[in-house]
Short mmCIF file of N, CA and C in Angstrom, two decimals:
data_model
loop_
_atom_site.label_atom_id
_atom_site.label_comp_id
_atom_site.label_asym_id
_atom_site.label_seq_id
_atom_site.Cartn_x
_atom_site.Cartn_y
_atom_site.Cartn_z
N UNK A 1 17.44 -36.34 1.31
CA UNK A 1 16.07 -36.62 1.69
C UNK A 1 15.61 -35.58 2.72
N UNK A 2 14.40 -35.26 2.55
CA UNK A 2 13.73 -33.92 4.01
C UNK A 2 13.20 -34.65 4.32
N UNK A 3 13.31 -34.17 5.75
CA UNK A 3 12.72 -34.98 7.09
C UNK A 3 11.52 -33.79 7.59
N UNK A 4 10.25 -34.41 7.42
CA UNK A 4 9.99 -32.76 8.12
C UNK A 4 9.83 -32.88 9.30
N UNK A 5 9.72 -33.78 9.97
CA UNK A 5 9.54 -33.74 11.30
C UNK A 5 11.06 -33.15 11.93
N UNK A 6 12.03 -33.00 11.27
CA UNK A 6 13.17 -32.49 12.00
C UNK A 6 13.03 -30.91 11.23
N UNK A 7 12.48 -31.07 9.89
CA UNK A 7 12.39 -29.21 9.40
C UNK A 7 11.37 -28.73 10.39
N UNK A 8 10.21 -28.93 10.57
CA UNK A 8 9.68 -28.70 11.48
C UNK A 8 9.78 -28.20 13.09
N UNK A 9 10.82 -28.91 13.91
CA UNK A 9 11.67 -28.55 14.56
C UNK A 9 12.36 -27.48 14.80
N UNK A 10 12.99 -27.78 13.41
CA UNK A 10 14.10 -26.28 13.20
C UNK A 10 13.46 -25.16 13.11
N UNK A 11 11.96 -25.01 12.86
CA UNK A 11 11.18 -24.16 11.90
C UNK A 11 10.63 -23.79 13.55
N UNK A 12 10.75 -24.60 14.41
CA UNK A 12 10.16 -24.00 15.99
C UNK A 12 10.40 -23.17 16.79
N UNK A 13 11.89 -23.37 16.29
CA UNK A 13 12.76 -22.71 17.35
C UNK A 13 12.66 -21.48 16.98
N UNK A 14 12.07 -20.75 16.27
CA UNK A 14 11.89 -19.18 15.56
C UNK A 14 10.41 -18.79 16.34
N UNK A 15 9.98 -19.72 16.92
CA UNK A 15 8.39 -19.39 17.35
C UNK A 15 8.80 -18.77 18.37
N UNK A 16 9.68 -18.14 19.08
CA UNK A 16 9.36 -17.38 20.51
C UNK A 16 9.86 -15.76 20.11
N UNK A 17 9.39 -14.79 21.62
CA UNK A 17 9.98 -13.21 21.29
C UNK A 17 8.76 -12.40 20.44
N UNK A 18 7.64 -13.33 20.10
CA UNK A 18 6.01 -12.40 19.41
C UNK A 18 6.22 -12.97 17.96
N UNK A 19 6.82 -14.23 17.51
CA UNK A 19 6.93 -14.93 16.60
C UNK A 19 5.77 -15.75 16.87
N UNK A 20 4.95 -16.06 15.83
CA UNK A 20 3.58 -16.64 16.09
C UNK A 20 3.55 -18.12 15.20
N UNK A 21 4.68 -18.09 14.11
CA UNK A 21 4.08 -19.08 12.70
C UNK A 21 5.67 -18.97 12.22
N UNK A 22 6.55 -19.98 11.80
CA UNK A 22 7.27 -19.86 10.18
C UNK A 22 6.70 -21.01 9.60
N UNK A 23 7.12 -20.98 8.23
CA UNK A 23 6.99 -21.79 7.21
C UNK A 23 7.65 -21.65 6.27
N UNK A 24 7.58 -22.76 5.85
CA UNK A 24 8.72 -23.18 4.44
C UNK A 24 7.76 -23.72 3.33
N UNK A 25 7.04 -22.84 2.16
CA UNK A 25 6.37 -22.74 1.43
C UNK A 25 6.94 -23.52 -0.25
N UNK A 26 6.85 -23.74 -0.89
CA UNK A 26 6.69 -23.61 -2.34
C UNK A 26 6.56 -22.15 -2.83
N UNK A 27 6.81 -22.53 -3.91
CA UNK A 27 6.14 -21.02 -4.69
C UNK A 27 5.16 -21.03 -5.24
N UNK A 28 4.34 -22.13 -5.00
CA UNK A 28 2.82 -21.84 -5.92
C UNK A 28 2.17 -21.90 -4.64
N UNK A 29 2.68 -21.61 -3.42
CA UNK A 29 1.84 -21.58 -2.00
C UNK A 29 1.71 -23.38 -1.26
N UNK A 30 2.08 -24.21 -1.75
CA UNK A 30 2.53 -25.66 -1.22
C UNK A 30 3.36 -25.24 0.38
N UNK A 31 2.39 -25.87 1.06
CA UNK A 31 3.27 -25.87 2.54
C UNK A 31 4.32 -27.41 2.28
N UNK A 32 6.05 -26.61 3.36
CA UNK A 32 6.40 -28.03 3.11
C UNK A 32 6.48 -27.83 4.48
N UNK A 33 6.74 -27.58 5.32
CA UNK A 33 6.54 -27.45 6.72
C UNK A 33 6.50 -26.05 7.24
N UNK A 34 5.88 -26.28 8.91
CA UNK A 34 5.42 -25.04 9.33
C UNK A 34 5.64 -25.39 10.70
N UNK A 35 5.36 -24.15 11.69
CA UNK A 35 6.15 -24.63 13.28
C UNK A 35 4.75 -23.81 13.48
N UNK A 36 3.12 -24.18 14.04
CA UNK A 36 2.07 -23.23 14.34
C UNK A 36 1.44 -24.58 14.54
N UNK A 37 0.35 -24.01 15.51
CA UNK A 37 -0.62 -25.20 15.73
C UNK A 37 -1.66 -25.38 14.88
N UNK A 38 -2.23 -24.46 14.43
CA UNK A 38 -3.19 -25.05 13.44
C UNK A 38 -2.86 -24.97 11.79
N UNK A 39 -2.82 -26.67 11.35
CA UNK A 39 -2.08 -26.65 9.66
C UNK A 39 -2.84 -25.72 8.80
N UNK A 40 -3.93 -25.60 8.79
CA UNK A 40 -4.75 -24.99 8.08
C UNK A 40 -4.82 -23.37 7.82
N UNK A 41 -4.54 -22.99 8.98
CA UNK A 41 -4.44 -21.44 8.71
C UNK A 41 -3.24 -21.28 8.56
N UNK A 42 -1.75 -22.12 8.29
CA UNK A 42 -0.87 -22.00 7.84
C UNK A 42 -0.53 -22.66 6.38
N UNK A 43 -1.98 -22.87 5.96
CA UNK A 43 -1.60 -23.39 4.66
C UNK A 43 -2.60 -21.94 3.96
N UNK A 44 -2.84 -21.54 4.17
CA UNK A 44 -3.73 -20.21 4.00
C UNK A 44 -2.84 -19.09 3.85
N UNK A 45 -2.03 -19.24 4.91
CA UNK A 45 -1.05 -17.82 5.46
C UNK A 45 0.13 -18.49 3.74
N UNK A 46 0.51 -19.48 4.06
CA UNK A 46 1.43 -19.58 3.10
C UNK A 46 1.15 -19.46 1.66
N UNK A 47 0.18 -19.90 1.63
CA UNK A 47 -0.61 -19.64 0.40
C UNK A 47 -0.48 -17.75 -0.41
N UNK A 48 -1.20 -17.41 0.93
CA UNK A 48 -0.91 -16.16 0.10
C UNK A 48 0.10 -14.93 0.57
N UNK A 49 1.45 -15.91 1.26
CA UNK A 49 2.56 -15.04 1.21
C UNK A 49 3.09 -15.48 0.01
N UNK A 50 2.82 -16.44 -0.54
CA UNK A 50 3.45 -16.72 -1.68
C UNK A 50 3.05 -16.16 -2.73
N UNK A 51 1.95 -15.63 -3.07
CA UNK A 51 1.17 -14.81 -3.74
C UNK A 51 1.50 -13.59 -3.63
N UNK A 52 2.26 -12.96 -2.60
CA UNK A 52 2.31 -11.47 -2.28
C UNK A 52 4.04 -11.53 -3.07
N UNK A 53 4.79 -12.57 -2.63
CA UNK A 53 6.27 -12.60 -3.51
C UNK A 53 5.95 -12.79 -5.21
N UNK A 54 5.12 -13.73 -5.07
CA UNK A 54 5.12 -13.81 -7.00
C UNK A 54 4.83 -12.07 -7.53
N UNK A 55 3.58 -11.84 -6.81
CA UNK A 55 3.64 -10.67 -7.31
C UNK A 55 4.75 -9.41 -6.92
N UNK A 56 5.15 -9.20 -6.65
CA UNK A 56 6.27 -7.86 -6.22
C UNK A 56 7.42 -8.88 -7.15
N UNK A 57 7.64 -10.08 -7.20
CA UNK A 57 8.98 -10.25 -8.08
C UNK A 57 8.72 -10.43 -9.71
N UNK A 58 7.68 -10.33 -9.62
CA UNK A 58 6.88 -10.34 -11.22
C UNK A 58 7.38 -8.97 -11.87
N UNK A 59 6.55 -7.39 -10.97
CA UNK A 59 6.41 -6.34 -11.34
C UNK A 59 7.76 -5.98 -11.09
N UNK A 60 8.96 -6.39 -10.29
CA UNK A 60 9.97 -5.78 -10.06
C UNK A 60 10.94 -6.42 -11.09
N UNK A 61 10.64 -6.87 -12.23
CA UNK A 61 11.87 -7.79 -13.03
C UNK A 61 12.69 -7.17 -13.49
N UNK A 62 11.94 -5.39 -13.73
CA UNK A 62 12.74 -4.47 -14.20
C UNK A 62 13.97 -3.81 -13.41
N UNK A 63 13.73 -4.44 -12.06
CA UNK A 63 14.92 -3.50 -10.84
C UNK A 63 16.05 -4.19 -11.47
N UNK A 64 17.02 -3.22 -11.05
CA UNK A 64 18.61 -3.83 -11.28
C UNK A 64 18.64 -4.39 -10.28
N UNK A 65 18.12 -4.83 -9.06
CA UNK A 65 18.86 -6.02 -7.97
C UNK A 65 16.91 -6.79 -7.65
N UNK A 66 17.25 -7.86 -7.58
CA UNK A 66 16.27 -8.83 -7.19
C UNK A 66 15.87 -8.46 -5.81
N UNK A 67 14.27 -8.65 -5.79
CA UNK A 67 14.14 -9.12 -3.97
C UNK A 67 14.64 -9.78 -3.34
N UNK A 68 15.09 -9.54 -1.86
CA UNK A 68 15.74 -10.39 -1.09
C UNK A 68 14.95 -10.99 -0.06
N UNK A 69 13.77 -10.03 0.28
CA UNK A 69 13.08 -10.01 1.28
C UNK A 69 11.89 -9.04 1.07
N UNK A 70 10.76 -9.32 1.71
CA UNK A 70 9.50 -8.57 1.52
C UNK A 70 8.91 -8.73 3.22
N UNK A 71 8.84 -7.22 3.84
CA UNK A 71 8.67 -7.36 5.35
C UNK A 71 6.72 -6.20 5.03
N UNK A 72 6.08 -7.37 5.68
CA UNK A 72 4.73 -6.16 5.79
C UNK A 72 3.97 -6.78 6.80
N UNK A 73 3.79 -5.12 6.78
CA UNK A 73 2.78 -4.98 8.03
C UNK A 73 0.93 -5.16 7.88
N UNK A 74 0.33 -6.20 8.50
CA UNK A 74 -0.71 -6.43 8.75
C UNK A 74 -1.78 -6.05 9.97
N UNK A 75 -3.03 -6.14 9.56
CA UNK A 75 -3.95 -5.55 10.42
C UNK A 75 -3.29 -6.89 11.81
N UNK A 76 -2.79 -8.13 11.51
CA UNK A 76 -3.16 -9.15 12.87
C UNK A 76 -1.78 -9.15 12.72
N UNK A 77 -0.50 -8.43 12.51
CA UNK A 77 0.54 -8.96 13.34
C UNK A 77 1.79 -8.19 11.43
N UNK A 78 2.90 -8.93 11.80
CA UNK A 78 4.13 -8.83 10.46
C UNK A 78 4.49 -10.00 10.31
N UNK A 79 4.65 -9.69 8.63
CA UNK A 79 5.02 -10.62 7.84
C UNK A 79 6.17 -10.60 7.11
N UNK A 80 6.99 -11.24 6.99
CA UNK A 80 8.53 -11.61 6.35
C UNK A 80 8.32 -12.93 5.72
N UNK A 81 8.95 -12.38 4.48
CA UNK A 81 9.20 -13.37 3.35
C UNK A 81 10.33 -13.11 3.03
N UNK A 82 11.17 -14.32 2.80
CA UNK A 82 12.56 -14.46 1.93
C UNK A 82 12.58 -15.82 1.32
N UNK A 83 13.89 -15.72 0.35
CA UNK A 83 13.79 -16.93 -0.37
C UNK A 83 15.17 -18.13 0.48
N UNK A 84 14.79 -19.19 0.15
CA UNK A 84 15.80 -19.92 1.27
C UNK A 84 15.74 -21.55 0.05
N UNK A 85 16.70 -21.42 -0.94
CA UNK A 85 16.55 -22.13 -1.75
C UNK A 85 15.47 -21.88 -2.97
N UNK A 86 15.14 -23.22 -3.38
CA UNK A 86 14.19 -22.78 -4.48
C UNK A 86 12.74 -22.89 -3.52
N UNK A 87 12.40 -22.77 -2.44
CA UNK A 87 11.57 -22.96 -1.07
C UNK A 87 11.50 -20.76 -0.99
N UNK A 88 10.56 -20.88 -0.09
CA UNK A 88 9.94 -19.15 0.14
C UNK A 88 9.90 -19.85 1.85
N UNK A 89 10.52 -19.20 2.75
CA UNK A 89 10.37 -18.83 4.10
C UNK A 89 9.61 -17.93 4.65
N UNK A 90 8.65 -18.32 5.98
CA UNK A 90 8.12 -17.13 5.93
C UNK A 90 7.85 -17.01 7.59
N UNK A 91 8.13 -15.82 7.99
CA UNK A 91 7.75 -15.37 9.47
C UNK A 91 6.45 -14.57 9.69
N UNK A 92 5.45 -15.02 10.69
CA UNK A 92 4.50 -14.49 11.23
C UNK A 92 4.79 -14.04 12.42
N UNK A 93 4.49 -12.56 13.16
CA UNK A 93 4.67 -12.27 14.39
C UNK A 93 3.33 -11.23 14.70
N UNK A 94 3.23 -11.07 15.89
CA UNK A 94 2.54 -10.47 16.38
C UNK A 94 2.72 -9.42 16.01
N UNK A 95 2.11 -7.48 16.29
CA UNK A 95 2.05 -6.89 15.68
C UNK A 95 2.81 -5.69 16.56
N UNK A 96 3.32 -5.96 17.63
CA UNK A 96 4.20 -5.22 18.27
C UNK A 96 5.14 -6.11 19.03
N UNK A 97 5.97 -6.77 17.69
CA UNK A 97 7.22 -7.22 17.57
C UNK A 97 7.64 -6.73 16.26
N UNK A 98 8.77 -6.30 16.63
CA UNK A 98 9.26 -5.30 16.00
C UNK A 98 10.10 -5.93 14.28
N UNK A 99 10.17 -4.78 13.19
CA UNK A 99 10.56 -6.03 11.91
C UNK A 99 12.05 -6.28 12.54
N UNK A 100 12.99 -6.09 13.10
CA UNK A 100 14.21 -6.19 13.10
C UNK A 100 14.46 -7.67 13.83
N UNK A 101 13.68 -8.03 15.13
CA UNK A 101 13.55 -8.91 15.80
C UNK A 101 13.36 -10.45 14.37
N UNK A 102 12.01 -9.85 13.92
CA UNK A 102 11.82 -10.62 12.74
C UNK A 102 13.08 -10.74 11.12
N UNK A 103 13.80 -10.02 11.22
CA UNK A 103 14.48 -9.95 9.82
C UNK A 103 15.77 -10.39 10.93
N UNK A 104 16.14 -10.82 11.95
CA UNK A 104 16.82 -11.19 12.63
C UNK A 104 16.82 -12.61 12.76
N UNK A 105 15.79 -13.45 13.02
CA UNK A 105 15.42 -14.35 13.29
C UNK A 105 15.33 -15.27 11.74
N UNK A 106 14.91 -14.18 10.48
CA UNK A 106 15.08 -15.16 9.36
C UNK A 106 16.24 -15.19 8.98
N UNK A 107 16.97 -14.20 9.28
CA UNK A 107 18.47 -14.47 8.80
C UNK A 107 19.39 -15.61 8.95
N UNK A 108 19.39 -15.46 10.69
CA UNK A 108 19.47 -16.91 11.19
C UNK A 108 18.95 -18.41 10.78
N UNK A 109 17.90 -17.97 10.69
CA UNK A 109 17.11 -19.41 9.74
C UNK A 109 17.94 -19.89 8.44
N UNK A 110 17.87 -19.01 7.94
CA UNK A 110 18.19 -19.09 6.65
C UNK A 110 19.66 -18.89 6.22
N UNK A 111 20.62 -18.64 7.13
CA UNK A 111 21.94 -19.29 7.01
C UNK A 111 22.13 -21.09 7.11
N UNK A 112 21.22 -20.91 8.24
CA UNK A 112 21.23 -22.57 8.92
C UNK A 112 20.13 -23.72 7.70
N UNK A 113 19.29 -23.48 7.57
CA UNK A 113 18.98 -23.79 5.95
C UNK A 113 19.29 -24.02 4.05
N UNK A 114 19.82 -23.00 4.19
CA UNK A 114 19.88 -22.45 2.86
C UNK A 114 21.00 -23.94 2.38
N UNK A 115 21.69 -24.42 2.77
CA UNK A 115 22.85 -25.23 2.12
C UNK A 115 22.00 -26.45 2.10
N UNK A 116 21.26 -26.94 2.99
CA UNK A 116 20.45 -28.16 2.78
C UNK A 116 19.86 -28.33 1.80
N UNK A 117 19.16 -27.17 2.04
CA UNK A 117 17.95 -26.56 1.12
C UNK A 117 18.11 -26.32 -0.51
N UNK A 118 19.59 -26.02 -0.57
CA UNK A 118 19.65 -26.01 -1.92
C UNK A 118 19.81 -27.15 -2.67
N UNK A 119 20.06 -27.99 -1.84
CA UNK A 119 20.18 -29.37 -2.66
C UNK A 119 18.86 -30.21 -3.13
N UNK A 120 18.07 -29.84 -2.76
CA UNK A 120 16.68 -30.63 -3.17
C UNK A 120 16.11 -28.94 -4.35
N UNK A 121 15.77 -30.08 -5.23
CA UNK A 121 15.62 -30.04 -7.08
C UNK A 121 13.83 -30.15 -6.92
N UNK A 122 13.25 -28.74 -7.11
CA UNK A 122 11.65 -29.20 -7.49
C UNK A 122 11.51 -29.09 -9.01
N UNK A 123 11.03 -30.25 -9.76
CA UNK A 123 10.65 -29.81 -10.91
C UNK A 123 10.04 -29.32 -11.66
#
């Protein structure tokens, strides 16, 4: 069973260091939780980080190795996407915090995730 008030939590502790937002998305852009104060512009943000992975793993079907991660840079800050189950993770940071800080911080996440995470089945 997910609890989100405890994913949520977990999803907080990534908010400091020019970390602004994570979230734990769907892939059709479905927020399932998020650690930011306002839901709305994180159902927006998730929305179309999920849109930015469909597409790059669409056009890339032809690579010999899958995406692991998609790190970009925005006019209001960086963005990191990875996959963390059949769920899309995603980090928002300010724009002079650096990607390593950020591809640091999801790694971590997403060790500490990923085994839960794989056990819940979307159909």
């Amino acid at each position: 069973m997910l609890r989100p008030r405890a994913l949520a939590d977990v999803l907080r502790q990534t908010t400091t260091g020019g970390v602004r937002e994570t979230m734990l998305v769907q892939h059709d852009g479905s927020l399932v939780a998020y650690a930011n104060q306002e839901q709305q512009e994180s159902q927006v943000a998730g929305a179309i980080a999920s849109n930015i992975w469909s597409a790059y793993t669409t056009h890339s079907s032809a690579a010999a190795e899958p995406i692991t991660q998609l790190l970009v840079e925005c006019e209001s800050g960086n963005l990191l996407v990875t996959r963390v189950g059949q769920f899309l993770l995603c980090l928002m940071s300010d724009s002079d915090t650096g990607f390593g800080m950020l591809k640091a911080k999801a790694q971590a996440l997403k060790a500490h995730l990923e085994e839960p995470l794989s056990r819940i089945q979307i159909p």
